[in-house]
PDB file of C-alpha atoms in Angstrom:
ATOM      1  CA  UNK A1341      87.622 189.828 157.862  1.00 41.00           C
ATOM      2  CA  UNK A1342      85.687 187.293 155.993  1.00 46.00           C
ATOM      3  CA  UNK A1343      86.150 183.658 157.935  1.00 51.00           C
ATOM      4  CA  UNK A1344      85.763 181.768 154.472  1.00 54.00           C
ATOM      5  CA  UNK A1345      88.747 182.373 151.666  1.00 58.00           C
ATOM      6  CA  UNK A1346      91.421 183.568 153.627  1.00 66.00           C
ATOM      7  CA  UNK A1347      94.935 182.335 152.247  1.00 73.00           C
ATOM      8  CA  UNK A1348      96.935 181.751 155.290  1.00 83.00           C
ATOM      9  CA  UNK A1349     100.198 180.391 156.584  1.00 88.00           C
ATOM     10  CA  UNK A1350     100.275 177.601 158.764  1.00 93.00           C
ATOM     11  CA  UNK A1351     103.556 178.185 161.376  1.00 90.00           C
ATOM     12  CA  UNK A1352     105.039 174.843 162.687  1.00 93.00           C
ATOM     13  CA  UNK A1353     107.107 175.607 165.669  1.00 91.00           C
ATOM     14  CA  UNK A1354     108.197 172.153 166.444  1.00 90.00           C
ATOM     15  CA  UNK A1355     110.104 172.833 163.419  1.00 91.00           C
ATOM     16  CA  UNK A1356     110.212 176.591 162.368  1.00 92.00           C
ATOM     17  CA  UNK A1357     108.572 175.845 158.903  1.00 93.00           C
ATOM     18  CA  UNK A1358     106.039 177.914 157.629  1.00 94.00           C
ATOM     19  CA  UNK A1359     103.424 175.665 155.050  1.00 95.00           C
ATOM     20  CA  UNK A1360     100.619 176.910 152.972  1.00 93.00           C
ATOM     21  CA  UNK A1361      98.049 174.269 152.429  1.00 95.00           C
ATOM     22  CA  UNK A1362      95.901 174.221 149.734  1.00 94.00           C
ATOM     23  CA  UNK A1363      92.980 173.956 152.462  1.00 93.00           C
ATOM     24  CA  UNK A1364      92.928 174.660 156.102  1.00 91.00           C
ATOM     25  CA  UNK A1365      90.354 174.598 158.799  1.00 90.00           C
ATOM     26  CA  UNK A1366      90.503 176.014 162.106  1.00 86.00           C
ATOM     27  CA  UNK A1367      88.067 177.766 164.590  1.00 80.00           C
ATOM     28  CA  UNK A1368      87.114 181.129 163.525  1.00 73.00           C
ATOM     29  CA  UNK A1369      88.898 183.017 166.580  1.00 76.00           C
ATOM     30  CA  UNK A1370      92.447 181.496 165.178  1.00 67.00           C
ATOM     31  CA  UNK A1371      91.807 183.392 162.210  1.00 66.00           C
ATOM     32  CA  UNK A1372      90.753 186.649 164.245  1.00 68.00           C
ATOM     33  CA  UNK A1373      93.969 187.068 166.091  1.00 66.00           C
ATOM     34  CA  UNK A1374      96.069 185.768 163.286  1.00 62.00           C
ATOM     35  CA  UNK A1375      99.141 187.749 162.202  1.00 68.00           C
ATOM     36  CA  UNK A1376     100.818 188.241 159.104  1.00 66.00           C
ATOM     37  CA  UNK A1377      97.994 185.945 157.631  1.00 77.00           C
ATOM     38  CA  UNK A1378     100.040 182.806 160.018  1.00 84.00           C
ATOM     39  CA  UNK A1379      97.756 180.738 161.442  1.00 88.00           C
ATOM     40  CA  UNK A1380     100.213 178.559 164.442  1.00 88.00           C
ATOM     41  CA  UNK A1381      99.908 174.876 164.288  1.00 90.00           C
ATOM     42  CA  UNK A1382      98.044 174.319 168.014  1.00 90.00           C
ATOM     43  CA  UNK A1383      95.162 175.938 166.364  1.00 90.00           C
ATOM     44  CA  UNK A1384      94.747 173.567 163.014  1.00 93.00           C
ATOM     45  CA  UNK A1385      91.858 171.474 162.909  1.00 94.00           C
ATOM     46  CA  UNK A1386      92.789 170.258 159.732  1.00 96.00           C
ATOM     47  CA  UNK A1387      95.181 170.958 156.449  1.00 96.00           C
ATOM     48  CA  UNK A1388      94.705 169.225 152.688  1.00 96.00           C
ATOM     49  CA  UNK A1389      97.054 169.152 150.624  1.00 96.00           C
ATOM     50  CA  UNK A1390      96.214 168.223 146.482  1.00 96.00           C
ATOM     51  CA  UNK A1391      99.635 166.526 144.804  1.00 96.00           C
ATOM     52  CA  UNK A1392     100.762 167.712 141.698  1.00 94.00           C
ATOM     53  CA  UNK A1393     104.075 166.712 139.391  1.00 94.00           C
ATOM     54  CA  UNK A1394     105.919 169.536 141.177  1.00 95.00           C
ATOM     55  CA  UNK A1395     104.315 169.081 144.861  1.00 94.00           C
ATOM     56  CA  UNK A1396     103.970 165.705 144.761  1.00 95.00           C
ATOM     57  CA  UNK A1397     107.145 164.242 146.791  1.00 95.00           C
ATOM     58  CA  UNK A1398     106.864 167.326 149.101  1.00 95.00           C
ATOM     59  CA  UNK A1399     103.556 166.353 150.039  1.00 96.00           C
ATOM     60  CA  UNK A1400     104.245 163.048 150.515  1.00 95.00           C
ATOM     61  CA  UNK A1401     107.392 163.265 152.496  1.00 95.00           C
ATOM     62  CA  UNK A1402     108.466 166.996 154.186  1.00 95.00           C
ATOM     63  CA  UNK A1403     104.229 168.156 155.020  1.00 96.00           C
ATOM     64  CA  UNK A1404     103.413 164.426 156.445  1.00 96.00           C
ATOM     65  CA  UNK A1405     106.613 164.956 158.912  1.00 96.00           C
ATOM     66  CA  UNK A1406     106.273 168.695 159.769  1.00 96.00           C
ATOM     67  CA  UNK A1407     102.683 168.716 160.661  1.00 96.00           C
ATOM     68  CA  UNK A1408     102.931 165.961 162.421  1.00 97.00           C
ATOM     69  CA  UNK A1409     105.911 166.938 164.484  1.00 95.00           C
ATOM     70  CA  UNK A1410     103.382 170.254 165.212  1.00 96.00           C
ATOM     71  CA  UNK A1411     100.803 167.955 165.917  1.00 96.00           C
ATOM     72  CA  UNK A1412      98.281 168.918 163.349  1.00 96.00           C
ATOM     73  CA  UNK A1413      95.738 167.056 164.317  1.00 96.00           C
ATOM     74  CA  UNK A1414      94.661 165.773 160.537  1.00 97.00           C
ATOM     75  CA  UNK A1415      96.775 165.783 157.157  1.00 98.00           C
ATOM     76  CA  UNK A1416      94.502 165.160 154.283  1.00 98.00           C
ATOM     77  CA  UNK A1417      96.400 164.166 150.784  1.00 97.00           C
ATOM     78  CA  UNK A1418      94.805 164.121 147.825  1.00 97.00           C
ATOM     79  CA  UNK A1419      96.694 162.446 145.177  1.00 97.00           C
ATOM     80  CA  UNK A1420      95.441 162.007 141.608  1.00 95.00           C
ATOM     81  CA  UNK A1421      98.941 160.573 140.801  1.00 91.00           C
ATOM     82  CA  UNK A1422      98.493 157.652 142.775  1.00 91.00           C
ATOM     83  CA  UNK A1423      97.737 154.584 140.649  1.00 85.00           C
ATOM     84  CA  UNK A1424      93.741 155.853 139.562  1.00 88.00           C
ATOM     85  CA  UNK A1425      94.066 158.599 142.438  1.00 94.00           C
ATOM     86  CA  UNK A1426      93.564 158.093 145.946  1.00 96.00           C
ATOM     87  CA  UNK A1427      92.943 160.048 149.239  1.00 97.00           C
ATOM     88  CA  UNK A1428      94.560 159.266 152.451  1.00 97.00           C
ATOM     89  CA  UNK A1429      94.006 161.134 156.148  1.00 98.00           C
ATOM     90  CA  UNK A1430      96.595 160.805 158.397  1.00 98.00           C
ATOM     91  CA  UNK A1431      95.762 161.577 162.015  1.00 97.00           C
ATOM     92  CA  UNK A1432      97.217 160.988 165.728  1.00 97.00           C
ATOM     93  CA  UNK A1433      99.986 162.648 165.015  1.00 97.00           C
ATOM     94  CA  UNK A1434     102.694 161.773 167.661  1.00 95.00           C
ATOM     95  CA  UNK A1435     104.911 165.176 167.829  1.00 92.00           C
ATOM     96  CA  UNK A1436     108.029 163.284 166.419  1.00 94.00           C
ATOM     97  CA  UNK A1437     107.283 163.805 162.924  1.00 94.00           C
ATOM     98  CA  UNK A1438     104.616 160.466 162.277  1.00 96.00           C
ATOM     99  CA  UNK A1439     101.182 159.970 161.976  1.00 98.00           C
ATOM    100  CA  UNK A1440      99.810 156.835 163.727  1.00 98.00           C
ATOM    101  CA  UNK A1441      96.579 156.326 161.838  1.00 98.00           C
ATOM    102  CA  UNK A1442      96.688 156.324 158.300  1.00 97.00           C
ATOM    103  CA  UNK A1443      93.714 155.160 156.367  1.00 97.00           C
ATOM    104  CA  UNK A1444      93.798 155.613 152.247  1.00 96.00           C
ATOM    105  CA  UNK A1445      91.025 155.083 149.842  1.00 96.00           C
ATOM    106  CA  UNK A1446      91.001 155.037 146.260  1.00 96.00           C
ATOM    107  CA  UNK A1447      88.824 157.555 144.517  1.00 96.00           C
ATOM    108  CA  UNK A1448      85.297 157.135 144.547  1.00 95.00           C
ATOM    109  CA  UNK A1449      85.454 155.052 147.893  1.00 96.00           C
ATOM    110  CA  UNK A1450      84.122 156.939 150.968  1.00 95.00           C
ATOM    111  CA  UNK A1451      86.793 158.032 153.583  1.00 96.00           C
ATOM    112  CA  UNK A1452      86.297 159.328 157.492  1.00 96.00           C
ATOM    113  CA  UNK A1453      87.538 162.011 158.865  1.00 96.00           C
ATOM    114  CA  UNK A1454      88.345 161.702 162.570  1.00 95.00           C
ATOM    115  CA  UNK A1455      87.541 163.875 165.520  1.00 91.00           C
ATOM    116  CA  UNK A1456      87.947 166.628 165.778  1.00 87.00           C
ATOM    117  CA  UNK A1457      85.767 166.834 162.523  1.00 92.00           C
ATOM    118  CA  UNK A1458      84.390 163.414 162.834  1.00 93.00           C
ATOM    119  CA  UNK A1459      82.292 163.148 159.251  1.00 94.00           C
ATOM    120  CA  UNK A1460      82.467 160.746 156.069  1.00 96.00           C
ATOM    121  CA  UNK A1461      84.336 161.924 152.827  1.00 94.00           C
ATOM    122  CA  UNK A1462      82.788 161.199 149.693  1.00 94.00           C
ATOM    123  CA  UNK A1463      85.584 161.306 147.188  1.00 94.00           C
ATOM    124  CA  UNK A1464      83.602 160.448 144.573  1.00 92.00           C
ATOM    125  CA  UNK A1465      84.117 163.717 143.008  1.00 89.00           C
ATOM    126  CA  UNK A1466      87.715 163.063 143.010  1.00 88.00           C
ATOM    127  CA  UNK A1467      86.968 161.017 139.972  1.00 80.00           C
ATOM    128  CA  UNK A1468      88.573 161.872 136.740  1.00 69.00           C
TER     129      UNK A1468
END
């Protein structure tokens, strides 16, 4: 099994959901003793999610509370809808269904990315 492409599930047992994100990193051995293509929430490094019309409130609203009540360690939003389109990583999740850091920046701003990935997003090609 390749480790890059994989569609997977991401299985939230604080709260029995089952997400697919549009982007998903975890170690390589998650994805080796995965079933039924679910990856479970204690191995997430990170999910992204990109808004849409039809995902949009979703996104916003029932994936910020169930990943962080699995404590997903990062939610990453991408959100052309928002005013000229904005990214926004929430992290420190506190297992009750809230982030506690939430830092957004509009589109062509650069954004970090906490531990465990600790690096700088450049969302300049977020641009439309």
């Amino acid at each position: 099994m390749s480790d890059v492409g994989i569609i997977a599930t991401v299985f939230l047992p604080a709260t029995e959901e089952r997400f697919i994100p549009d982007l998903l990193i975890c170690e390589s051995e998650a994805l080796k003793s995965m079933e039924e293509w679910q990856v479970q929430a204690g191995d997430v490094l990170l999910v992204a999610e990109i808004t849409s019309p039809s995902t949009r409130a979703r996104d916003l609203q029932a994936k910020v509370k169930g990943y962080a009540h699995s404590n997903v360690p990062i939610y990453l939003l991408v959100d052309p809808d928002d005013d000229e389109g904005s990214t926004t990583v929430y992290s420190a999740p506190d297992g009750k269904g809230r982030y506690r850091d939430e830092h957004r920046a509009a589109f062509g701003e650069p954004l970090t990315l906490p531990e465990p990935l600790g690096l700088e997003l450049d969302t300049a090609g977020f641009l439309k």
